[in-house]
JSON list of C-alpha atoms in Angstrom, two decimals:
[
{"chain": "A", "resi": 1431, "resn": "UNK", "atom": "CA", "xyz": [-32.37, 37.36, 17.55]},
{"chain": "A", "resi": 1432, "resn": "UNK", "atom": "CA", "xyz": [-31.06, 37.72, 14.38]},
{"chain": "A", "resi": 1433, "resn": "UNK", "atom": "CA", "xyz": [-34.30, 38.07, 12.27]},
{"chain": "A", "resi": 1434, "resn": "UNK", "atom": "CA", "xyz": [-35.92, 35.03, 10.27]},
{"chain": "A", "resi": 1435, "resn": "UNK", "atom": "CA", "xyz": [-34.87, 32.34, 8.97]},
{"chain": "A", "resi": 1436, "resn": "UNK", "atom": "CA", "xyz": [-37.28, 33.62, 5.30]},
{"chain": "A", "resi": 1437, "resn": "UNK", "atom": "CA", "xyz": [-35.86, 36.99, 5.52]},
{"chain": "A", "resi": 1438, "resn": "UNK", "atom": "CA", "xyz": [-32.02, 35.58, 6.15]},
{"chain": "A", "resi": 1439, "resn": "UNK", "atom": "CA", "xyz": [-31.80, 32.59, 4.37]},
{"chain": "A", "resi": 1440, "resn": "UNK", "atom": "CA", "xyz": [-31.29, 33.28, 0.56]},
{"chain": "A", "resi": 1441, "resn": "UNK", "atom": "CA", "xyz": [-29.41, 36.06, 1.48]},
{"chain": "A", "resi": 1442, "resn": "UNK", "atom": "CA", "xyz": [-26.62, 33.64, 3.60]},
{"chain": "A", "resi": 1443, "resn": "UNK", "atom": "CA", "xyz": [-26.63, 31.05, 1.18]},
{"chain": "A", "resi": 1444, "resn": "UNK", "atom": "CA", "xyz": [-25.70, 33.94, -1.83]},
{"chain": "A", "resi": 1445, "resn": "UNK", "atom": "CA", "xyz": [-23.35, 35.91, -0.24]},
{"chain": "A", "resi": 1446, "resn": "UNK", "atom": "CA", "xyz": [-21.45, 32.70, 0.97]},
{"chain": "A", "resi": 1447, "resn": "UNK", "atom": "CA", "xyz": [-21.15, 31.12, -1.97]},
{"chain": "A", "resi": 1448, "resn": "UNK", "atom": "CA", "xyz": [-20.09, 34.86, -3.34]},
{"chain": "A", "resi": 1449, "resn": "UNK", "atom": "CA", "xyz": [-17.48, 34.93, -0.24]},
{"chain": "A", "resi": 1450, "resn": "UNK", "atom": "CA", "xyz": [-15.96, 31.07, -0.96]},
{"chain": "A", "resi": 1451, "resn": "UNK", "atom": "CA", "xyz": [-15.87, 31.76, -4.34]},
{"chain": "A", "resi": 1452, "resn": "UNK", "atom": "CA", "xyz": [-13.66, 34.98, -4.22]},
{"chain": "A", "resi": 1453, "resn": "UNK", "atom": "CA", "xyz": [-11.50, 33.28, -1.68]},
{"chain": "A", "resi": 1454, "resn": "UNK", "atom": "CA", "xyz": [-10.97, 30.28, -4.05]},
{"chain": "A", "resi": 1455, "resn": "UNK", "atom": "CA", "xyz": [-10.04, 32.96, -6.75]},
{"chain": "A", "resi": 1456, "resn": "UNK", "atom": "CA", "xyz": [-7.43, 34.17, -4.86]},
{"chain": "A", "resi": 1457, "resn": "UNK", "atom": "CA", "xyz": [-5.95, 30.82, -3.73]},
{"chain": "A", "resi": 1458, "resn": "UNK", "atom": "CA", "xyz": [-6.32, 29.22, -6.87]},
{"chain": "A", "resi": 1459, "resn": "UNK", "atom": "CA", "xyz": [-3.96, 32.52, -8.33]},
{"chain": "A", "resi": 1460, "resn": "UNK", "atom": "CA", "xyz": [-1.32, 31.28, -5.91]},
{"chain": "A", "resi": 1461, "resn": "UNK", "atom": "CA", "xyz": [-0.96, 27.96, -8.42]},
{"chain": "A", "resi": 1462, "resn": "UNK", "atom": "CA", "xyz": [-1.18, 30.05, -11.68]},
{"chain": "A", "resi": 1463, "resn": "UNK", "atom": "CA", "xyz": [-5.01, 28.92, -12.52]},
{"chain": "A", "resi": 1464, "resn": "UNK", "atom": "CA", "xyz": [-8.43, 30.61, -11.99]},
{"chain": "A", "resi": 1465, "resn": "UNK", "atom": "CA", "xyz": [-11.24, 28.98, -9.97]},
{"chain": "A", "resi": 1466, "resn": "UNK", "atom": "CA", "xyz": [-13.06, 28.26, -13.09]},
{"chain": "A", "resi": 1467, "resn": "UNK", "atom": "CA", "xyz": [-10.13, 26.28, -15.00]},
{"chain": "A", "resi": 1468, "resn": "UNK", "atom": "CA", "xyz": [-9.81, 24.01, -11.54]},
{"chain": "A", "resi": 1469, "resn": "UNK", "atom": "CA", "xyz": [-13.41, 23.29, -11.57]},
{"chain": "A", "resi": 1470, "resn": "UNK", "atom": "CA", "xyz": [-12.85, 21.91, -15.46]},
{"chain": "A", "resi": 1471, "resn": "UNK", "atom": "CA", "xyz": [-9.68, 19.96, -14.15]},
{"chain": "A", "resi": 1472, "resn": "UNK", "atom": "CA", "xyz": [-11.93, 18.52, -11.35]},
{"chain": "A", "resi": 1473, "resn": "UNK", "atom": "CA", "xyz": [-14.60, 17.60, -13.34]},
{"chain": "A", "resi": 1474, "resn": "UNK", "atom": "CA", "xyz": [-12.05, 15.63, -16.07]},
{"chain": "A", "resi": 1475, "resn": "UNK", "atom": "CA", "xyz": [-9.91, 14.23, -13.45]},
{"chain": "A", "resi": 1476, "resn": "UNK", "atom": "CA", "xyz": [-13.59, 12.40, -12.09]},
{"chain": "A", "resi": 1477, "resn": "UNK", "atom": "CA", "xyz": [-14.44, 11.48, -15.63]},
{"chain": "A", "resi": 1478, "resn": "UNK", "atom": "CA", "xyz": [-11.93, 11.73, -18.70]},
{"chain": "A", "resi": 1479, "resn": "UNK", "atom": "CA", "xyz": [-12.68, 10.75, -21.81]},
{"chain": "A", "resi": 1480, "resn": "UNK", "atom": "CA", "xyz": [-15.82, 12.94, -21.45]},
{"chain": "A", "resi": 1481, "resn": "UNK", "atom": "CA", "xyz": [-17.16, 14.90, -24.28]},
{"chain": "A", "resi": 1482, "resn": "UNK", "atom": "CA", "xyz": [-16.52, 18.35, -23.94]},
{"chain": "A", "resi": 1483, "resn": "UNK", "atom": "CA", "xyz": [-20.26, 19.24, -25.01]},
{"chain": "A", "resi": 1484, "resn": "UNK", "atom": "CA", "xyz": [-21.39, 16.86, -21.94]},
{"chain": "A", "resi": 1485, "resn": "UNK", "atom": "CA", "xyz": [-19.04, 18.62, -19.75]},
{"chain": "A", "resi": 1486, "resn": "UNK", "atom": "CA", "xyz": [-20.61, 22.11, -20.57]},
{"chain": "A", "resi": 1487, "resn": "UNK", "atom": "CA", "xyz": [-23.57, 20.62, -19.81]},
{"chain": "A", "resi": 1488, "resn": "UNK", "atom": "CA", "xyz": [-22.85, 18.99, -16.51]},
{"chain": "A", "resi": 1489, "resn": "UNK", "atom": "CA", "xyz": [-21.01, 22.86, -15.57]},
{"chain": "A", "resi": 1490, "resn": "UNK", "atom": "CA", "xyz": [-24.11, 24.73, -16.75]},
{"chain": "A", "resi": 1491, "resn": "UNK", "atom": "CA", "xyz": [-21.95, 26.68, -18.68]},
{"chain": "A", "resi": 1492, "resn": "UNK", "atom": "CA", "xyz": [-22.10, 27.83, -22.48]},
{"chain": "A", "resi": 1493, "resn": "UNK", "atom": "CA", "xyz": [-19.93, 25.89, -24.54]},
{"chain": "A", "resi": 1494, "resn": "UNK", "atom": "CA", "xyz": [-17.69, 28.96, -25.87]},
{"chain": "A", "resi": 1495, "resn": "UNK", "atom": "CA", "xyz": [-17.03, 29.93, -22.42]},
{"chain": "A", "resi": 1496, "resn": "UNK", "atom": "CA", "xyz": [-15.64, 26.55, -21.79]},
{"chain": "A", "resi": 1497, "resn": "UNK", "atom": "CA", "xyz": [-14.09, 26.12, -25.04]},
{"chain": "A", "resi": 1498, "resn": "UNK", "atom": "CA", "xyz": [-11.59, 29.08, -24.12]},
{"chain": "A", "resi": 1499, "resn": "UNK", "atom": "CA", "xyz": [-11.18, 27.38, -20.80]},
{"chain": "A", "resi": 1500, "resn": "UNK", "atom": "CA", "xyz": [-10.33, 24.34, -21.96]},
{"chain": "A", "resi": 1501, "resn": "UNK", "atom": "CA", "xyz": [-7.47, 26.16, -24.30]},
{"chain": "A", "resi": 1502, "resn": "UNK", "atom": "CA", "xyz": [-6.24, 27.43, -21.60]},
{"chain": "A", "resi": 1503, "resn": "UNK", "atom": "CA", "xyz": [-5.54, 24.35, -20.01]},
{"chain": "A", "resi": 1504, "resn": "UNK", "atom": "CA", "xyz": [-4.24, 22.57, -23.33]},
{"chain": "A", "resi": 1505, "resn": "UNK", "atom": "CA", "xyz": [-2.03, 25.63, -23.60]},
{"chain": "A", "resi": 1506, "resn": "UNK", "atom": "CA", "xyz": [-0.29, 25.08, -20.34]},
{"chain": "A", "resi": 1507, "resn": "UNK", "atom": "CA", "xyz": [-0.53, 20.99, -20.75]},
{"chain": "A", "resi": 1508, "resn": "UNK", "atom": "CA", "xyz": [-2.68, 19.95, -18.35]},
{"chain": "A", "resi": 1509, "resn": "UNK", "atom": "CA", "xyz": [-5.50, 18.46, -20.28]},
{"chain": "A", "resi": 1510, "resn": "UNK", "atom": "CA", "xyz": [-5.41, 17.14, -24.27]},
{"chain": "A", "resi": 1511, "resn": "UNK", "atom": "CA", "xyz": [-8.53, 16.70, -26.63]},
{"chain": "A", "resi": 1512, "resn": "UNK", "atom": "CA", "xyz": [-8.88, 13.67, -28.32]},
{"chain": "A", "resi": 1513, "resn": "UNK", "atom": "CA", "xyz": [-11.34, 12.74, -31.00]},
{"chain": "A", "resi": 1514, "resn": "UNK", "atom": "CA", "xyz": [-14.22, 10.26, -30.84]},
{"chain": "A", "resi": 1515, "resn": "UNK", "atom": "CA", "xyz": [-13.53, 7.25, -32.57]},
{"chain": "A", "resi": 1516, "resn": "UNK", "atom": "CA", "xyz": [-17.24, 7.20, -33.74]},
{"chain": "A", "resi": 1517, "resn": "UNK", "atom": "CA", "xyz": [-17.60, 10.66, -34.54]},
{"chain": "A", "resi": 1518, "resn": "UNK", "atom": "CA", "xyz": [-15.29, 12.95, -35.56]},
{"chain": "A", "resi": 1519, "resn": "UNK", "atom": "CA", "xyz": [-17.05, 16.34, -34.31]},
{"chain": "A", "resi": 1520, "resn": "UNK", "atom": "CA", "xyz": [-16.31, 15.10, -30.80]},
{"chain": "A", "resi": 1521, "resn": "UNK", "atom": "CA", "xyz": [-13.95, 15.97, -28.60]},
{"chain": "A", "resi": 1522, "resn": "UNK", "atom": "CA", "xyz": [-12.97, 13.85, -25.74]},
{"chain": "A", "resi": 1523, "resn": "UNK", "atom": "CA", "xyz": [-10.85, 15.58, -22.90]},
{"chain": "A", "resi": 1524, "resn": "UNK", "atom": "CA", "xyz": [-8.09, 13.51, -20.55]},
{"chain": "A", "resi": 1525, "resn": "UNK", "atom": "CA", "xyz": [-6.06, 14.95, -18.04]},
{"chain": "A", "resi": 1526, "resn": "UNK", "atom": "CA", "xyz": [-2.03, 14.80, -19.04]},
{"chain": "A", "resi": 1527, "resn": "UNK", "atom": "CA", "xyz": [0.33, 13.57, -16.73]},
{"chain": "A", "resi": 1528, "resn": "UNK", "atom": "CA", "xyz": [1.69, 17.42, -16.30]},
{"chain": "A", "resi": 1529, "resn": "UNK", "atom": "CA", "xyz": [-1.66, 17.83, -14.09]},
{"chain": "A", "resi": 1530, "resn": "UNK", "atom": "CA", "xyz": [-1.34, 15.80, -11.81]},
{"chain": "A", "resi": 1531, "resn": "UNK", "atom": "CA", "xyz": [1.13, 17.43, -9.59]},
{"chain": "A", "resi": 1532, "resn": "UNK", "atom": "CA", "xyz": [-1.00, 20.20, -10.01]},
{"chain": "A", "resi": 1533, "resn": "UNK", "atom": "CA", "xyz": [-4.02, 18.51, -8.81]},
{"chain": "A", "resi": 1534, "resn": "UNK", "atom": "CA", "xyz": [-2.46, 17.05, -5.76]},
{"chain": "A", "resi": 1535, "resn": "UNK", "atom": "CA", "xyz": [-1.95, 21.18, -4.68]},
{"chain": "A", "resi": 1536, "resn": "UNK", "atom": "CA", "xyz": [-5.30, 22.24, -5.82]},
{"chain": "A", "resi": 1537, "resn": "UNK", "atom": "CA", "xyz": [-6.48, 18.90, -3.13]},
{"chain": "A", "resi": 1538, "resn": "UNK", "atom": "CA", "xyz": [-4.30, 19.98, -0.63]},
{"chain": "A", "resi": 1539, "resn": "UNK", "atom": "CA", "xyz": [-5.82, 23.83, -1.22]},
{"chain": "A", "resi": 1540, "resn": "UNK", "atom": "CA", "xyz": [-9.96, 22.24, -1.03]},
{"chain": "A", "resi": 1541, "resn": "UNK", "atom": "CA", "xyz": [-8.64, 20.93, 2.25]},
{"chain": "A", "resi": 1542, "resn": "UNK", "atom": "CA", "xyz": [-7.43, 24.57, 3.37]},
{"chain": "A", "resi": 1543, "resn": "UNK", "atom": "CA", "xyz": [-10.29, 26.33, 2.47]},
{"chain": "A", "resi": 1544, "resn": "UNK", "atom": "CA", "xyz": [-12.24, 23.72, 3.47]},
{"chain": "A", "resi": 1545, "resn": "UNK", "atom": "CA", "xyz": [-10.96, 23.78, 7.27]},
{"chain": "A", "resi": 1546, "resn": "UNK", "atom": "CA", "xyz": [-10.85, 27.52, 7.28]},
{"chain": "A", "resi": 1547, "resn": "UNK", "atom": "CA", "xyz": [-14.85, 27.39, 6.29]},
{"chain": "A", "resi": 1548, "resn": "UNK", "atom": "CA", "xyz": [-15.92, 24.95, 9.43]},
{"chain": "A", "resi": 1549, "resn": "UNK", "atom": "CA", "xyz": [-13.53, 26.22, 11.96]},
{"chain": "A", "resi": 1550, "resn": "UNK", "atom": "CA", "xyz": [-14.73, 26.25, 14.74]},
{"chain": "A", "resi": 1551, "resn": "UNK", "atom": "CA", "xyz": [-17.65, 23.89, 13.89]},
{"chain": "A", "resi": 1552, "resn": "UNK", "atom": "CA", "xyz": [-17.23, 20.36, 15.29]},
{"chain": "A", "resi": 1553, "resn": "UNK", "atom": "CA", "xyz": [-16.83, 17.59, 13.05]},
{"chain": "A", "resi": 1554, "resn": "UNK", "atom": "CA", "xyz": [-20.43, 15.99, 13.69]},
{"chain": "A", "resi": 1555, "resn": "UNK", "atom": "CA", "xyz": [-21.84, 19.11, 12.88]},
{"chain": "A", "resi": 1556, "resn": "UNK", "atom": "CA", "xyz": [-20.52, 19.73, 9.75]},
{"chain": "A", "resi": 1557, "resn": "UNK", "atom": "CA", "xyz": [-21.83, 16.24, 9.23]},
{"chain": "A", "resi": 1558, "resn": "UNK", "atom": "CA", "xyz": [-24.72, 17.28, 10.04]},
{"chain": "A", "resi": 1559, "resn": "UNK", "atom": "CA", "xyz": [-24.61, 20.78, 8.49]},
{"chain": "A", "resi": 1560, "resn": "UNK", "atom": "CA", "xyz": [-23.35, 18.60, 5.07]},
{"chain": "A", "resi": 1561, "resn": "UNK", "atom": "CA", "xyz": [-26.50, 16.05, 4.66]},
{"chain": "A", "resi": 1562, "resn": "UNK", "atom": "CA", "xyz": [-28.54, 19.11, 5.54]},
{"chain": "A", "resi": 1563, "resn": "UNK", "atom": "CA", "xyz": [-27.62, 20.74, 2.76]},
{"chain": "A", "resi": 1564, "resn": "UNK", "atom": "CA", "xyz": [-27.59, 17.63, 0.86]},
{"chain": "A", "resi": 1565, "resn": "UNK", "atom": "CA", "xyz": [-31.33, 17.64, 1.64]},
{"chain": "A", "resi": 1566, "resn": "UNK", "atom": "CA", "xyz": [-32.11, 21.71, 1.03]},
{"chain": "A", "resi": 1567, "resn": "UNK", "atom": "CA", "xyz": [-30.48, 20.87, -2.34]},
{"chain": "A", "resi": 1568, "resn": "UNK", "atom": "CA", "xyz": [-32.93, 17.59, -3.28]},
{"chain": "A", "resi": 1569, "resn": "UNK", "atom": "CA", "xyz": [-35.77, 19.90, -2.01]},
{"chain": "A", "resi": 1570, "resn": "UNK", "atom": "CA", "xyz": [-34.73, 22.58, -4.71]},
{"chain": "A", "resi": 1571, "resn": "UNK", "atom": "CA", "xyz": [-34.07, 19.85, -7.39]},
{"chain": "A", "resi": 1572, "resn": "UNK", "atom": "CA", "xyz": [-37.29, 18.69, -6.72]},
{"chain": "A", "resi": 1573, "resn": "UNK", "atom": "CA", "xyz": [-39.31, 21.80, -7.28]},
{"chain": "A", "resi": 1574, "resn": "UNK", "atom": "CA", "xyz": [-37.84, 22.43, -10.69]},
{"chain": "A", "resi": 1575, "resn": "UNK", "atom": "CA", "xyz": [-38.56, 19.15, -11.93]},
{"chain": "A", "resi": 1576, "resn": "UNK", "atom": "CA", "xyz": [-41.90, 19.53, -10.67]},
{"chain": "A", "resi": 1577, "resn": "UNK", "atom": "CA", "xyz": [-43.66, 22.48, -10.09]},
{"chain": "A", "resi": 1578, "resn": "UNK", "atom": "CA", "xyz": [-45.96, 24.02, -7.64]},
{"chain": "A", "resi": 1579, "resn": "UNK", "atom": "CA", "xyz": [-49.35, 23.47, -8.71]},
{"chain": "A", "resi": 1580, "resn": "UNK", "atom": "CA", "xyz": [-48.37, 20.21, -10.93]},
{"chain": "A", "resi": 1581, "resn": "UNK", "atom": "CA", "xyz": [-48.66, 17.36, -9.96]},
{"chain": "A", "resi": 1582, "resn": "UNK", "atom": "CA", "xyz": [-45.49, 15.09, -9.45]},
{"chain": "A", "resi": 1583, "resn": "UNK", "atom": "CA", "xyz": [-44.65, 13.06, -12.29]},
{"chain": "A", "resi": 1584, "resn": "UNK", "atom": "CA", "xyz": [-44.64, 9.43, -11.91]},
{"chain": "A", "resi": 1585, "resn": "UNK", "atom": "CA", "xyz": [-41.78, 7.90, -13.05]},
{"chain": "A", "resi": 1586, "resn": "UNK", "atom": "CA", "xyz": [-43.39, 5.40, -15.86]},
{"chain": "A", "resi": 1587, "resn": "UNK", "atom": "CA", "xyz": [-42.79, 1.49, -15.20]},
{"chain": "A", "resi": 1588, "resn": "UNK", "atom": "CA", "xyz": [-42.89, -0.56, -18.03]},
{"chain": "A", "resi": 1589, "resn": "UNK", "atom": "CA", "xyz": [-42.99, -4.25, -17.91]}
]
């Protein structure tokens, strides 16, 4: 047996996101961009014209840190900032055309390390192994927003 699920589960969820992560790193070098700068080109493919403060926000990250990432990537010309039209301490970041060929690689590479994760897991369970962690992840949303001991908070209805 390999020992309990409480004593190995933490543990196997850390060190495989440590593990994907360091094999992204090295992919991602093979197209001349870091893991983190194709997570930013991701996330403003999905949804340009966001602000860049929002997108900090939606990475978790500190704004500086993505600041310099987001040179980066107007350095090589794969994204732009453009102001707000309704405030002028906004920035709004869209992909430039120069990205996309880029971003059809970087799809192609998901799909690599993707299928080099779940081989030799069949489809339906990867499926399965997918909504499962779809679930473990709503479980842990749900205890931050509401904490052991409090009660759960009841969304207010007004009307």
């Amino acid at each position: 047996m390999r020992g309990s699920v409480d004593m190995n589960f933490l543990f196997t969820l850390g060190e495989l996101q440590r593990l994907v992560r360091a094999y992204a790193d090295k992919q991602a070098a093979r197209h001349g961009i870091t893991r983190a700068q194709w997570a930013v080109l991701a996330k403003v493919e999905r949804t340009e014209g966001l602000k860049q403060t929002e997108l900090a926000e939606q990475m978790e990250m500190q704004p500086i840190t993505l600041t310099r990432l987001v040179d980066k990537l107007c350095n090589n010309g794969w994204i732009e900032r453009r102001g707000d039209e309704t405030d002028r301490r906004v920035n709004r970041l869209y992909l430039r055309k120069t990205a996309r060929p880029l971003l059809g690689k970087l799809s192609g590479l998901r799909s690599e390390i993707t299928t080099m994760a779940l081989e030799g897991i069949n489809p339906a369970d990867a499926h399965r192994l997918l909504d499962q962690l779809d679930l473990i992840k709503e479980n842990v949303r749900n205890a931050i927003q509401n904490p052991a001991g409090e009660p759960p908070r009841k969304e207010q209805r007004y009307g």
